[in-house]
Coordinates of C-alpha atoms in Angstrom, one line a residue:
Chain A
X1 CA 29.9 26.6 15.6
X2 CA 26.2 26.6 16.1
X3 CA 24.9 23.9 19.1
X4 CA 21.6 22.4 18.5
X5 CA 20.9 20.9 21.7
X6 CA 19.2 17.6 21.2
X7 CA 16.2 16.4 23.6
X8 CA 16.8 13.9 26.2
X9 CA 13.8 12.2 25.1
X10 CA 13.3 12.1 21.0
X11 CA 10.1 10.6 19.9
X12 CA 7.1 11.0 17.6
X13 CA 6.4 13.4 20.7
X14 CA 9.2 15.7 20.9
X15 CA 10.8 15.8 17.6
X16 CA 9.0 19.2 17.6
X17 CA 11.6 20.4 20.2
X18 CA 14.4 19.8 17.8
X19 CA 12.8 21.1 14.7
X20 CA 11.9 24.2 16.8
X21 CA 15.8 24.2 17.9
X22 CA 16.5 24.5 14.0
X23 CA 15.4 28.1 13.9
X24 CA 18.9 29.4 14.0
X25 CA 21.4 29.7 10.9
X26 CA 23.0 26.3 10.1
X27 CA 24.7 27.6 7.0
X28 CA 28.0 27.1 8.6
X29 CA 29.2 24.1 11.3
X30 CA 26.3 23.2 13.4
X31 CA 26.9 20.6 16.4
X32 CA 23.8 18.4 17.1
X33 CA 24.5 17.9 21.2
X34 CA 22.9 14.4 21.5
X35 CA 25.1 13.4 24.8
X36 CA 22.1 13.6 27.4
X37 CA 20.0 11.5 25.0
X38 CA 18.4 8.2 27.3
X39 CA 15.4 7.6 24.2
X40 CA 14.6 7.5 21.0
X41 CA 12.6 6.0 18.6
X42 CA 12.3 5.7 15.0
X43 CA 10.6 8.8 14.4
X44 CA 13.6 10.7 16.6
X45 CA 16.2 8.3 14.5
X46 CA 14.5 10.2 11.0
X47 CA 14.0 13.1 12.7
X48 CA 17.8 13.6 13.3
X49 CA 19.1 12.4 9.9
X50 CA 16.4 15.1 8.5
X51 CA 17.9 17.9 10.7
X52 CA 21.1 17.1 9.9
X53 CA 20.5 16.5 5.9
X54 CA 18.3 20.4 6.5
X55 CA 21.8 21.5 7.7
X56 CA 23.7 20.1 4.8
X57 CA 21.4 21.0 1.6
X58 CA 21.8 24.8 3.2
X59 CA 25.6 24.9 2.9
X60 CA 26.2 23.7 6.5
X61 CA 28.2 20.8 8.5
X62 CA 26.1 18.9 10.7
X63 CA 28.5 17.1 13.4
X64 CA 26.6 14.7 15.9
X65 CA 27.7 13.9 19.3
X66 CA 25.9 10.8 20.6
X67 CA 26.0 9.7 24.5
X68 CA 28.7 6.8 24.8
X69 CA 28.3 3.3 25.9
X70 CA 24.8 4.0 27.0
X71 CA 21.7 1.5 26.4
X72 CA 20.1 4.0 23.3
X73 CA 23.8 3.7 21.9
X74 CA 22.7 0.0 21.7
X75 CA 19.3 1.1 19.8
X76 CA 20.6 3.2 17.8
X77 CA 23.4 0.3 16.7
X78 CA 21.0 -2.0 15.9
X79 CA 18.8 0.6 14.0
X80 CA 21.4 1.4 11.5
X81 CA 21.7 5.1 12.3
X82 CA 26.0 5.2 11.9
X83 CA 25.7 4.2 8.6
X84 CA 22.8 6.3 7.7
X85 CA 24.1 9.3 9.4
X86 CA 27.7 9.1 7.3
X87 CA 26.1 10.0 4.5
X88 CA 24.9 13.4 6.3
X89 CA 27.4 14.1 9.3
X90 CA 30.8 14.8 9.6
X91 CA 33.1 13.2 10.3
X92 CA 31.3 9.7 10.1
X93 CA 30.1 8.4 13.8
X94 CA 33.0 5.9 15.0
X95 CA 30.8 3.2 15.1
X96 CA 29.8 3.6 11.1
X97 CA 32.1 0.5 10.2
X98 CA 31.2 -1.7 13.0
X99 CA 29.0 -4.2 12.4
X100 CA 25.5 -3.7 13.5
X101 CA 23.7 -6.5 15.8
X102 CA 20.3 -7.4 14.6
X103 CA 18.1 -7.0 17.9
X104 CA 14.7 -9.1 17.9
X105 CA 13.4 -5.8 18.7
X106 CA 14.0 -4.6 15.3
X107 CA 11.2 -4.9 12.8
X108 CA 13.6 -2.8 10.0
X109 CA 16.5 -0.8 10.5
X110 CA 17.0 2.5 9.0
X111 CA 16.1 1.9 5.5
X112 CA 17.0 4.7 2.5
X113 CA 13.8 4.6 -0.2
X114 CA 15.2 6.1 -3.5
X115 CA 13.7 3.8 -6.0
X116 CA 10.7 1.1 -6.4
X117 CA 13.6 -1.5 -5.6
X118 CA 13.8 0.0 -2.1
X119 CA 10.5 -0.7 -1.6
X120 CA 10.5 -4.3 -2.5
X121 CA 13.7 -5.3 -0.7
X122 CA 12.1 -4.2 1.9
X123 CA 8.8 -5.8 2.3
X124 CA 11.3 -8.8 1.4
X125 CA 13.0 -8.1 4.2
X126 CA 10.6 -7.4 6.8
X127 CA 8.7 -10.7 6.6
X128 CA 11.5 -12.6 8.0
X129 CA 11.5 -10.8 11.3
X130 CA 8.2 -9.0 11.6
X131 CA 5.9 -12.1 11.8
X132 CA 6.9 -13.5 15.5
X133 CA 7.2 -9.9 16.6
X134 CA 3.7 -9.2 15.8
X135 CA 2.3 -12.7 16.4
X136 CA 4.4 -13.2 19.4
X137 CA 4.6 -9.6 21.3
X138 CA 1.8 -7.3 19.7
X139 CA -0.4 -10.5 19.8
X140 CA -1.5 -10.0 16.4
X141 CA -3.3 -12.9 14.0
X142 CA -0.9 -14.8 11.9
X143 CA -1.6 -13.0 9.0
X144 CA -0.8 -9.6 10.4
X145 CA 2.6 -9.3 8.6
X146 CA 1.0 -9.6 5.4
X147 CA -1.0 -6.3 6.1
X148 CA 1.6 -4.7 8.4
X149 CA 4.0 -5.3 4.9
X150 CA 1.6 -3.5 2.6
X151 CA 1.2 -0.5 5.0
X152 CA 5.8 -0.1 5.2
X153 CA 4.8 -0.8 1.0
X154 CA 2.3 2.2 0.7
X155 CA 4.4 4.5 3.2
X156 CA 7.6 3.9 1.1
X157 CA 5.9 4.4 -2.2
X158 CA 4.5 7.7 -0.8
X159 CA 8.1 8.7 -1.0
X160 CA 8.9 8.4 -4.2
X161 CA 5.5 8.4 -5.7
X162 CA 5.1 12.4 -4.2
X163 CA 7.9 13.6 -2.2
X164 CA 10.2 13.2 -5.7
X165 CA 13.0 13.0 -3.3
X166 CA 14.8 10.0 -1.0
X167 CA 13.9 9.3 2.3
X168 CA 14.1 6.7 5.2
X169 CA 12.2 4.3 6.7
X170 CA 12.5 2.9 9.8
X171 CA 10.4 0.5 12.4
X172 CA 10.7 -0.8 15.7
X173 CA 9.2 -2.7 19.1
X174 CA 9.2 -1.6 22.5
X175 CA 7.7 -2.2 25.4
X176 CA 6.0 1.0 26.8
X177 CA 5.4 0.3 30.1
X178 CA 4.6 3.5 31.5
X179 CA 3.1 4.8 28.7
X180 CA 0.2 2.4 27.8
X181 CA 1.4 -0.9 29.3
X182 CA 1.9 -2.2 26.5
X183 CA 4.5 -3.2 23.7
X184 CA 4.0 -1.6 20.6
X185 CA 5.4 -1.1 16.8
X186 CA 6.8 2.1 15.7
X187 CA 7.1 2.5 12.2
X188 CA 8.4 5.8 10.9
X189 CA 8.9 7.5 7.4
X190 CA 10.0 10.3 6.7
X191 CA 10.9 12.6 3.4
X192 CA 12.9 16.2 2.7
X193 CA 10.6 15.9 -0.7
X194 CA 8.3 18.7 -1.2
X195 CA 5.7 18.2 1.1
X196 CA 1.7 17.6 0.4
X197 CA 1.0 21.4 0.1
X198 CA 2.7 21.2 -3.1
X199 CA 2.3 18.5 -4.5
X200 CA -1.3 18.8 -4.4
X201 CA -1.2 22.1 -5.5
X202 CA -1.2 22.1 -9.2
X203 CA -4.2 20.0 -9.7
X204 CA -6.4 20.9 -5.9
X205 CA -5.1 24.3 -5.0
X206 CA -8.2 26.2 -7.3
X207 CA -10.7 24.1 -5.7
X208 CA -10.2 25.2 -2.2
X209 CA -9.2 29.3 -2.8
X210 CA -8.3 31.0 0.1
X211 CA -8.1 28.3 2.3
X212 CA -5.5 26.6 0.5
X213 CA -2.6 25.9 2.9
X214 CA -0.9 22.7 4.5
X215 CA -3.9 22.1 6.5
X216 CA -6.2 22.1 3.6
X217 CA -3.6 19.4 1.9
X218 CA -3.4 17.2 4.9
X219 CA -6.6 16.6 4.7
X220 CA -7.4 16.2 0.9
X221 CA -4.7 13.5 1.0
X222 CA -5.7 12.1 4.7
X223 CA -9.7 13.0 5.0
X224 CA -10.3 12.5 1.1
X225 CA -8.1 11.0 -0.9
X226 CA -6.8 13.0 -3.5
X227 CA -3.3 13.2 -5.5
X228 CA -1.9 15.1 -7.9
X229 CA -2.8 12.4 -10.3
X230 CA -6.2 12.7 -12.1
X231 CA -6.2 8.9 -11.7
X232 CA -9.1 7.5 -9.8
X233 CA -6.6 4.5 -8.9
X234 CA -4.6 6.9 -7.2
X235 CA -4.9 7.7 -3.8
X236 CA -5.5 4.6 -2.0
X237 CA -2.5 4.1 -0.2
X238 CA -3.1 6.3 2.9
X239 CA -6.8 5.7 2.9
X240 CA -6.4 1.8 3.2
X241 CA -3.6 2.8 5.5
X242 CA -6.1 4.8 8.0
X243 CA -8.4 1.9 8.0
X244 CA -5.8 -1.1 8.8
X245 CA -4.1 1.1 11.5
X246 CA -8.0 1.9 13.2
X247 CA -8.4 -2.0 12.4
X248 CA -5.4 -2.3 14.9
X249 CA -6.7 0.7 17.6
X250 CA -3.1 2.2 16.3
X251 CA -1.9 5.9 16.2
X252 CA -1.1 7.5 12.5
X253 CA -0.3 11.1 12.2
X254 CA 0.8 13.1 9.1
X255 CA 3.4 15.7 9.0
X256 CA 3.9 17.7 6.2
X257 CA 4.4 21.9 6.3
X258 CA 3.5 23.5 9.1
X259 CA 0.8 21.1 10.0
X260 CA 0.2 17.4 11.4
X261 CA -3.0 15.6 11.3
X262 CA -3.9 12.4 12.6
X263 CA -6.2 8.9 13.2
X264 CA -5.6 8.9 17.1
X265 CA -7.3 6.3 19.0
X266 CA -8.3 6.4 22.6
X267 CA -5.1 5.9 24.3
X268 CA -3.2 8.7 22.8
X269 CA -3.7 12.9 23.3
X270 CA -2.6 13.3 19.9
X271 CA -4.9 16.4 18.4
X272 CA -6.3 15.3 14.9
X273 CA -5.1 18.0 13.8
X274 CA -2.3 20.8 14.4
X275 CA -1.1 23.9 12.6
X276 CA 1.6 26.6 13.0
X277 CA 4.3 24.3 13.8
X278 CA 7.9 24.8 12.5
X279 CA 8.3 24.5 8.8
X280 CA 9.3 21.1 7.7
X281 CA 10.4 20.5 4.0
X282 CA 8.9 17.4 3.0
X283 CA 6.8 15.2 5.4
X284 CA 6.7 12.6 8.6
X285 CA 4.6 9.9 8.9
X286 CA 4.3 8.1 12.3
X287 CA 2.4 5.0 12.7
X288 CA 2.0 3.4 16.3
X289 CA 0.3 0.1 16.8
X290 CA -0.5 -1.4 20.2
X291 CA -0.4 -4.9 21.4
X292 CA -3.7 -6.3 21.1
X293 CA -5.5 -6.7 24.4
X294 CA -7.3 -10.1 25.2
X295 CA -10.4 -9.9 23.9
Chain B
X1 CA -8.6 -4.8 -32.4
X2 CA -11.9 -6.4 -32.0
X3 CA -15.3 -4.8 -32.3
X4 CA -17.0 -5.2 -28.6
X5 CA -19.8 -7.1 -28.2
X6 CA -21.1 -6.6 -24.5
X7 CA -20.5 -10.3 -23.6
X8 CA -22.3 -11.2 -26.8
X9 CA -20.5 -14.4 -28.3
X10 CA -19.7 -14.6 -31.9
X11 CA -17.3 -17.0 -31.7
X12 CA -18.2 -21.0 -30.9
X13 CA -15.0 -21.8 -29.4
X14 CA -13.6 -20.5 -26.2
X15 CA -9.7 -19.8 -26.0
X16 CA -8.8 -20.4 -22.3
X17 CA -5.8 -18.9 -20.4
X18 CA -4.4 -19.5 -16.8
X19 CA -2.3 -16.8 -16.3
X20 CA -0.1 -17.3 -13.2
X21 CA 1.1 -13.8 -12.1
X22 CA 3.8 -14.6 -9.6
X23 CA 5.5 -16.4 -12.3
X24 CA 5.2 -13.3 -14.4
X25 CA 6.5 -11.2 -11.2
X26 CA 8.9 -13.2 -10.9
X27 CA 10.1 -12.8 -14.9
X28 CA 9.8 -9.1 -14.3
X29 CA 10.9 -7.5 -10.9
X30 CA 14.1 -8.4 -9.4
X31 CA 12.3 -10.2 -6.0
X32 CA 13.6 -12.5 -3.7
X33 CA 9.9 -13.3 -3.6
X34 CA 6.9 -13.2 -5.0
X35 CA 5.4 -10.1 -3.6
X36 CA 3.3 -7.9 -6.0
X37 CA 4.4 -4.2 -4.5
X38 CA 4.4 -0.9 -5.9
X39 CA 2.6 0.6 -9.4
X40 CA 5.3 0.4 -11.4
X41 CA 5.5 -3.7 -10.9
X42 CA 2.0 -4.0 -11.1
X43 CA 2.3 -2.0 -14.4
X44 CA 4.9 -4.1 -15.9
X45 CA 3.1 -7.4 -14.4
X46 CA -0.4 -6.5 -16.4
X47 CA 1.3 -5.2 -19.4
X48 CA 2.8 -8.7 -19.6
X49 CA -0.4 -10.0 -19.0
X50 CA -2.1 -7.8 -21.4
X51 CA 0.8 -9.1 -23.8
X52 CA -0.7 -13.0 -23.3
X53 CA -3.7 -12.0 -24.3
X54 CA -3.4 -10.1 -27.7
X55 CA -2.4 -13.9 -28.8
X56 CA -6.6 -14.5 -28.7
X57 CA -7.3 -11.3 -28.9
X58 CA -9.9 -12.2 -31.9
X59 CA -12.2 -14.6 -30.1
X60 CA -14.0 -15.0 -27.5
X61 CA -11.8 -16.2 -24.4
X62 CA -12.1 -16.3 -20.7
X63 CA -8.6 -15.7 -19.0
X64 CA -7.9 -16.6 -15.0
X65 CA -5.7 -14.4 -13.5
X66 CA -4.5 -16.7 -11.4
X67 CA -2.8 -15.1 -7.8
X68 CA -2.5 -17.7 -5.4
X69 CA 1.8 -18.2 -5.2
X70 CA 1.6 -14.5 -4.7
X71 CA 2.3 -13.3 -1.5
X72 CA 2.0 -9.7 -0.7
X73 CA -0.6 -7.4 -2.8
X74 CA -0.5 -4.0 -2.0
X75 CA -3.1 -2.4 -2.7
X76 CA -1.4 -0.2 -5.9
X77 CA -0.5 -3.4 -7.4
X78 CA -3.8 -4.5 -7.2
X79 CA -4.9 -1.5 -8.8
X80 CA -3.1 -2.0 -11.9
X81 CA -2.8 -5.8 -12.1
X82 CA -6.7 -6.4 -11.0
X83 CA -8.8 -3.3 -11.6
X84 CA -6.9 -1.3 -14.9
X85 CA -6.8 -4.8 -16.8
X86 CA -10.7 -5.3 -16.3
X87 CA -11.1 -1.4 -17.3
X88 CA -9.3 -2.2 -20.4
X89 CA -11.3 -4.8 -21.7
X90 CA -14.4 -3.1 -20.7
X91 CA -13.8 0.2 -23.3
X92 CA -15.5 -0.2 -26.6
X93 CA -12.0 -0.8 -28.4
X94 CA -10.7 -3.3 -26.2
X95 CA -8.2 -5.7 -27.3
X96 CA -10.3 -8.9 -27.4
X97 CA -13.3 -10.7 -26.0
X98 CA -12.0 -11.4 -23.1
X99 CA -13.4 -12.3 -19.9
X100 CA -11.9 -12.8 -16.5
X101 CA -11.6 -15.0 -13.3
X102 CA -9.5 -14.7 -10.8
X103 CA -8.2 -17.0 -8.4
X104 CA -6.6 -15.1 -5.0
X105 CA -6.0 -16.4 -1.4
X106 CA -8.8 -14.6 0.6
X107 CA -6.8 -13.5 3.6
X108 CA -3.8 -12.6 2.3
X109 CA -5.2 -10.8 -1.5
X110 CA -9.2 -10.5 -1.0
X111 CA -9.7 -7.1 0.8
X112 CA -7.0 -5.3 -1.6
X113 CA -8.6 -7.1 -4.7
X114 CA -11.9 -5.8 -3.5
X115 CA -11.0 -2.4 -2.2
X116 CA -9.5 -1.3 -5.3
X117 CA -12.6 -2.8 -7.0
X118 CA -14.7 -0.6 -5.2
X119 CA -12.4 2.5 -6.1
X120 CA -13.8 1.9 -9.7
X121 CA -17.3 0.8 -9.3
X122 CA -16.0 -2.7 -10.8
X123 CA -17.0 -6.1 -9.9
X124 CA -15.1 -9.4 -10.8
X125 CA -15.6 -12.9 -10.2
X126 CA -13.4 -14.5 -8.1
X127 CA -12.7 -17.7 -6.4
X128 CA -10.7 -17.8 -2.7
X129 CA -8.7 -21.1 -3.3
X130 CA -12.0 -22.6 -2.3
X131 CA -13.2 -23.5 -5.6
X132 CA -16.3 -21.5 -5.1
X133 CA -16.7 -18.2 -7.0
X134 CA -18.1 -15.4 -5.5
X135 CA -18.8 -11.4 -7.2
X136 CA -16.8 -9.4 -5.3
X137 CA -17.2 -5.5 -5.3
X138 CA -20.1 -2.9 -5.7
X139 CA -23.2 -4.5 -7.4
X140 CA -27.5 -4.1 -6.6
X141 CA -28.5 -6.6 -4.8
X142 CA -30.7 -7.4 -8.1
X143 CA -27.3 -8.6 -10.0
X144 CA -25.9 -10.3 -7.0
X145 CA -29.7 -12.3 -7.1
X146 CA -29.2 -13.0 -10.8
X147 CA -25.6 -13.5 -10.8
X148 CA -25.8 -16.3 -7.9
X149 CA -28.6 -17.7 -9.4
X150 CA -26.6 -17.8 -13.1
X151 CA -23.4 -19.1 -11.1
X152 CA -25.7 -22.1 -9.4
X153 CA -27.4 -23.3 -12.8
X154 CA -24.0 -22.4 -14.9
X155 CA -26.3 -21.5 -18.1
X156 CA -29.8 -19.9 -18.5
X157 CA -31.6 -20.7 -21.5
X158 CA -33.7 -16.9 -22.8
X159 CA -37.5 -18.8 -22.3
X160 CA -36.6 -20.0 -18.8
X161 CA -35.1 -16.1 -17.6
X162 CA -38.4 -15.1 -15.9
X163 CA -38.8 -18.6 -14.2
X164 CA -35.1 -18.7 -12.7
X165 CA -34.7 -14.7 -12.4
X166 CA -37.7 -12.9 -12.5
X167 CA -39.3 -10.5 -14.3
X168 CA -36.5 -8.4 -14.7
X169 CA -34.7 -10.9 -15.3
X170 CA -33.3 -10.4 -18.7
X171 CA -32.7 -6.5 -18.2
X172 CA -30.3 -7.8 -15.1
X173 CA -28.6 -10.6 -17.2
X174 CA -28.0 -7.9 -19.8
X175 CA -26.6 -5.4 -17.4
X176 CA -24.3 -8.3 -15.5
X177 CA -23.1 -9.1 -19.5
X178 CA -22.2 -5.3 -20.1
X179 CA -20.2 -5.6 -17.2
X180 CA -18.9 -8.7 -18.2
X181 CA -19.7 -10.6 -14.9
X182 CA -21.6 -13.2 -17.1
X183 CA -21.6 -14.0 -20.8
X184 CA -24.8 -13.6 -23.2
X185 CA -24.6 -16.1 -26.3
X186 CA -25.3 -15.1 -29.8
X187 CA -29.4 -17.2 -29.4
X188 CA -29.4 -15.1 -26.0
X189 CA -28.5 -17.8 -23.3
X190 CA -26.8 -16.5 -20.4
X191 CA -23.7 -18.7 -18.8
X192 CA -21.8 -17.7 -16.0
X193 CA -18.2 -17.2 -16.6
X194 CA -17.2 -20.3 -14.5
X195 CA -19.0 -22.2 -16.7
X196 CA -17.3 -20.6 -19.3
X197 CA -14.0 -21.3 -17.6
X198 CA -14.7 -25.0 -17.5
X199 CA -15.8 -25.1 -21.3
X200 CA -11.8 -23.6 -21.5
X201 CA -10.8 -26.7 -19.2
X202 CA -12.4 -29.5 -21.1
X203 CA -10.7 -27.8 -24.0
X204 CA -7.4 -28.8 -22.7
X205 CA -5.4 -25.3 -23.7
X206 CA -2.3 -25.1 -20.9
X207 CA -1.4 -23.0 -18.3
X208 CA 0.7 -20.1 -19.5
X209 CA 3.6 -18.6 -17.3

């Protein structure tokens, strides 16, 4: 049995550890070692059920062992992961059937976007919790969750509307003392579709002749707009999405290919943009928004 | 199918509509509430829409898109519901003489409503709950002049254009009409579509849902 040794730490800063980990053959039983994990966040949460889902798609059996009675147990619970990850690992985790407790942390739990439906259960869904966590804690204006719903709205429909595959969505709160001071929102998305590079390709690839790549398709879809629909309509999503997440002095960074690009404000050392990172099939999307600071 | 006219009337009688669209949303996606999300909602929402007005397709109408029980409006939605209905009915063969308000809740629907507006190089006349109507989305500053001016006197008879508007006055109340931000009458008075939209009230039509 292969081991894939998972970091201790598994955010939107490390996930490229594990992806880099993947680089080994998981056609047959591969063990994702999770026991030292102490933190995680939604983008680690996707990140895992992606590696895991990479292992089964190419013919393998993703097992997970997760750390036991430890606090991120108690994230992961209230995230949803055990009954996300039975649909990819094997056997199920032991906590699958149990019951998950709804934290006041949790802006939306691990959240599989197949069809349009997805999408609007859950911007239903999100409104119920996400307004006194972002009035309350990020010290946003009252009618922050109506914008904060559109952006999980746009992100979701990015899945279906161009991955052409399922994927997750999940968003939380923490507090990040050390890190910034500061609470903040992590919302994460992420996709085993086919990535920007190609679907962009057909209809933007001839335009851009050598240089074509995943860079180059980050950035017609981030910098410029474009889709692989000739519709002028088309396209909006992520551009209204850079601009409410600058609104907000937030972090949002694209991964699609071998590449990530990214809006970083001035708290974060995210590089706008980064290339010749491990292949990943489909694409990430990591938002961050900070609490608001007195004015 | 009705011949276009540029905002030129050749009917006397207005055919008013108040379309409300969560009630359509409602009728057509299976949501808890009334939140306008994703393109294939807003599709089916302006279809139905579009469905409402092939009943007066023939005549001149003005139609308000009424949005204000709707709570979320992402910005897709408002791409098909606001900006593809008004590209319709600006082609040649549009389906009828229709022209539009819309009633929104400025905090919660304005910027999408005007962001996809942009997207298009449209404009549309819209009122924030406020009873006020303001021209939201790209225009010169020479139509917003005429069109404030239009929207404060409600109708502009042709000898008094220069007066109220300028010299250029009528070019400007032709180009606001061809973008059907105003209407132009058959003996060349201008009105603005508020105006209009009363004319629709005082003819007592009801609300559809």
């Amino acid at each position: 049995m292969r081991v894939i040794e998972v970091p201790a730490s598994l955010d939107y800063g490390t996930i490229e550890v594990l992806l880099a980990r993947m680089d080994v053959d998981v056609s047959g039983p591969v063990l994702f070692d999770a026991r030292r994990l102490r933190w995680i966040d939604p983008n680690g949460m996707l990140a895992l059920l992606a590696a895991g889902k990479v292992v089964r798609d190419n013919g393998g059996v993703p097992r997970i062992s997760l750390p036991a009675g430890s606090d991120v147990t108690g994230y992961l619970d209230r995230m949803g992961f055990a009954r996300a990850g039975a649909e990819i690992f094997q056997p199920p985790s032991a906590r699958s059937g149990r019951r998950r407790v709804r934290g006041s942390d949790v802006l939306l739990e691990i959240t599989s976007i197949t069809t349009n439906s997805d999408v609007h259960e859950v911007v239903d869904r999100v409104q119920s919790r996400a307004g006194a966590i972002l009035s309350r804690t990020l010290r946003y204006p009252a009618a922050a969750v109506v914008q904060f719903s559109v952006i999980l709205s746009e992100v979701c429909q990015n899945i279906i509307e161009h991955a052409e595959a399922p994927g997750w969505v999940a968003a939380q709160s923490y507090n990040w003392t050390k890190r910034l001071g500061r609470h903040v929102a992590v919302i994460a998305v992420s996709d085993l579709g086919r990535g920007f590079r190609a679907s962009l390709a057909e209809e933007h690839s001839a335009r851009f002749g050598d240089r074509w790549g995943d860079v180059t398709a980050l950035e017609a879809a981030f910098l410029l707009g474009l889709t692989r629909f000739p519709d002028t309509g088309r396209g909006q999503g992520i551009q209204q999405i850079r601009k409410q997440v600058a609104r907000w002095q937030g972090l949002l960074s694209v991964r699609s290919g071998t590449a990530r690009i990214a809006d970083a404000p001035s708290w974060s050392r995210t590089p706008p943009v980064e290339e010749g990172l491990r292949r990943f099939p489909g694409a990430q999307i990591n938002i961050i928004l900070p609490q608001r600071l007195n004015d | 199918m009705t011949e276009p006219s540029r905002g030129r009337e050749r009917s006397a009688r207005t055919r008013p509509l108040s379309i409300d669209v969560a009630a359509i949303a409602r009728g057509t996606v299976s949501s808890r509430r009334p939140n306008l999300v994703t393109r294939p909602t807003g599709r089916a929402v302006r279809e139905a829409i579009e469905a409402r007005l092939v009943h007066m397709a023939r005549s001149l109408s003005v139609a308000l898109i009424d949005l204000t029980r709707v709570r979320i409006l992402d910005f897709s939605c408002a791409d098909e519901v606001v900006a593809k209905l008004l590209l319709r009915y600006l082609e040649p063969d549009r389906p009828g003489d229709t022209f539009f308000l819309f009633r929104t809740v400025g905090d919660l629907h304005g910027h999408a409503v005007e962001e996809v507006l942009g997207r298009h190089g449209l404009a549309a006349v819209c009122d924030f709950g406020d009873g006020r109507f303001r021209l939201l989305g790209p225009a010169s500053p020479e139509e917003r002049a005429a069109w404030s001016t239009l929207e404060h006197r409600e109708r502009i008879l042709p000898g008094d254009f220069e007066s109220a508007l300028g010299d250029r006055g009528e070019t400007v109340l032709e180009r606001l009409a061809a973008r059907r931000l105003a209407h132009q009458a058959g003996d060349g008075s201008a009105a603005s579509l508020s105006a209009l939209a009363r004319t629709m009230t005082n003819d007592n039509h009801g609300e559809a849902r």
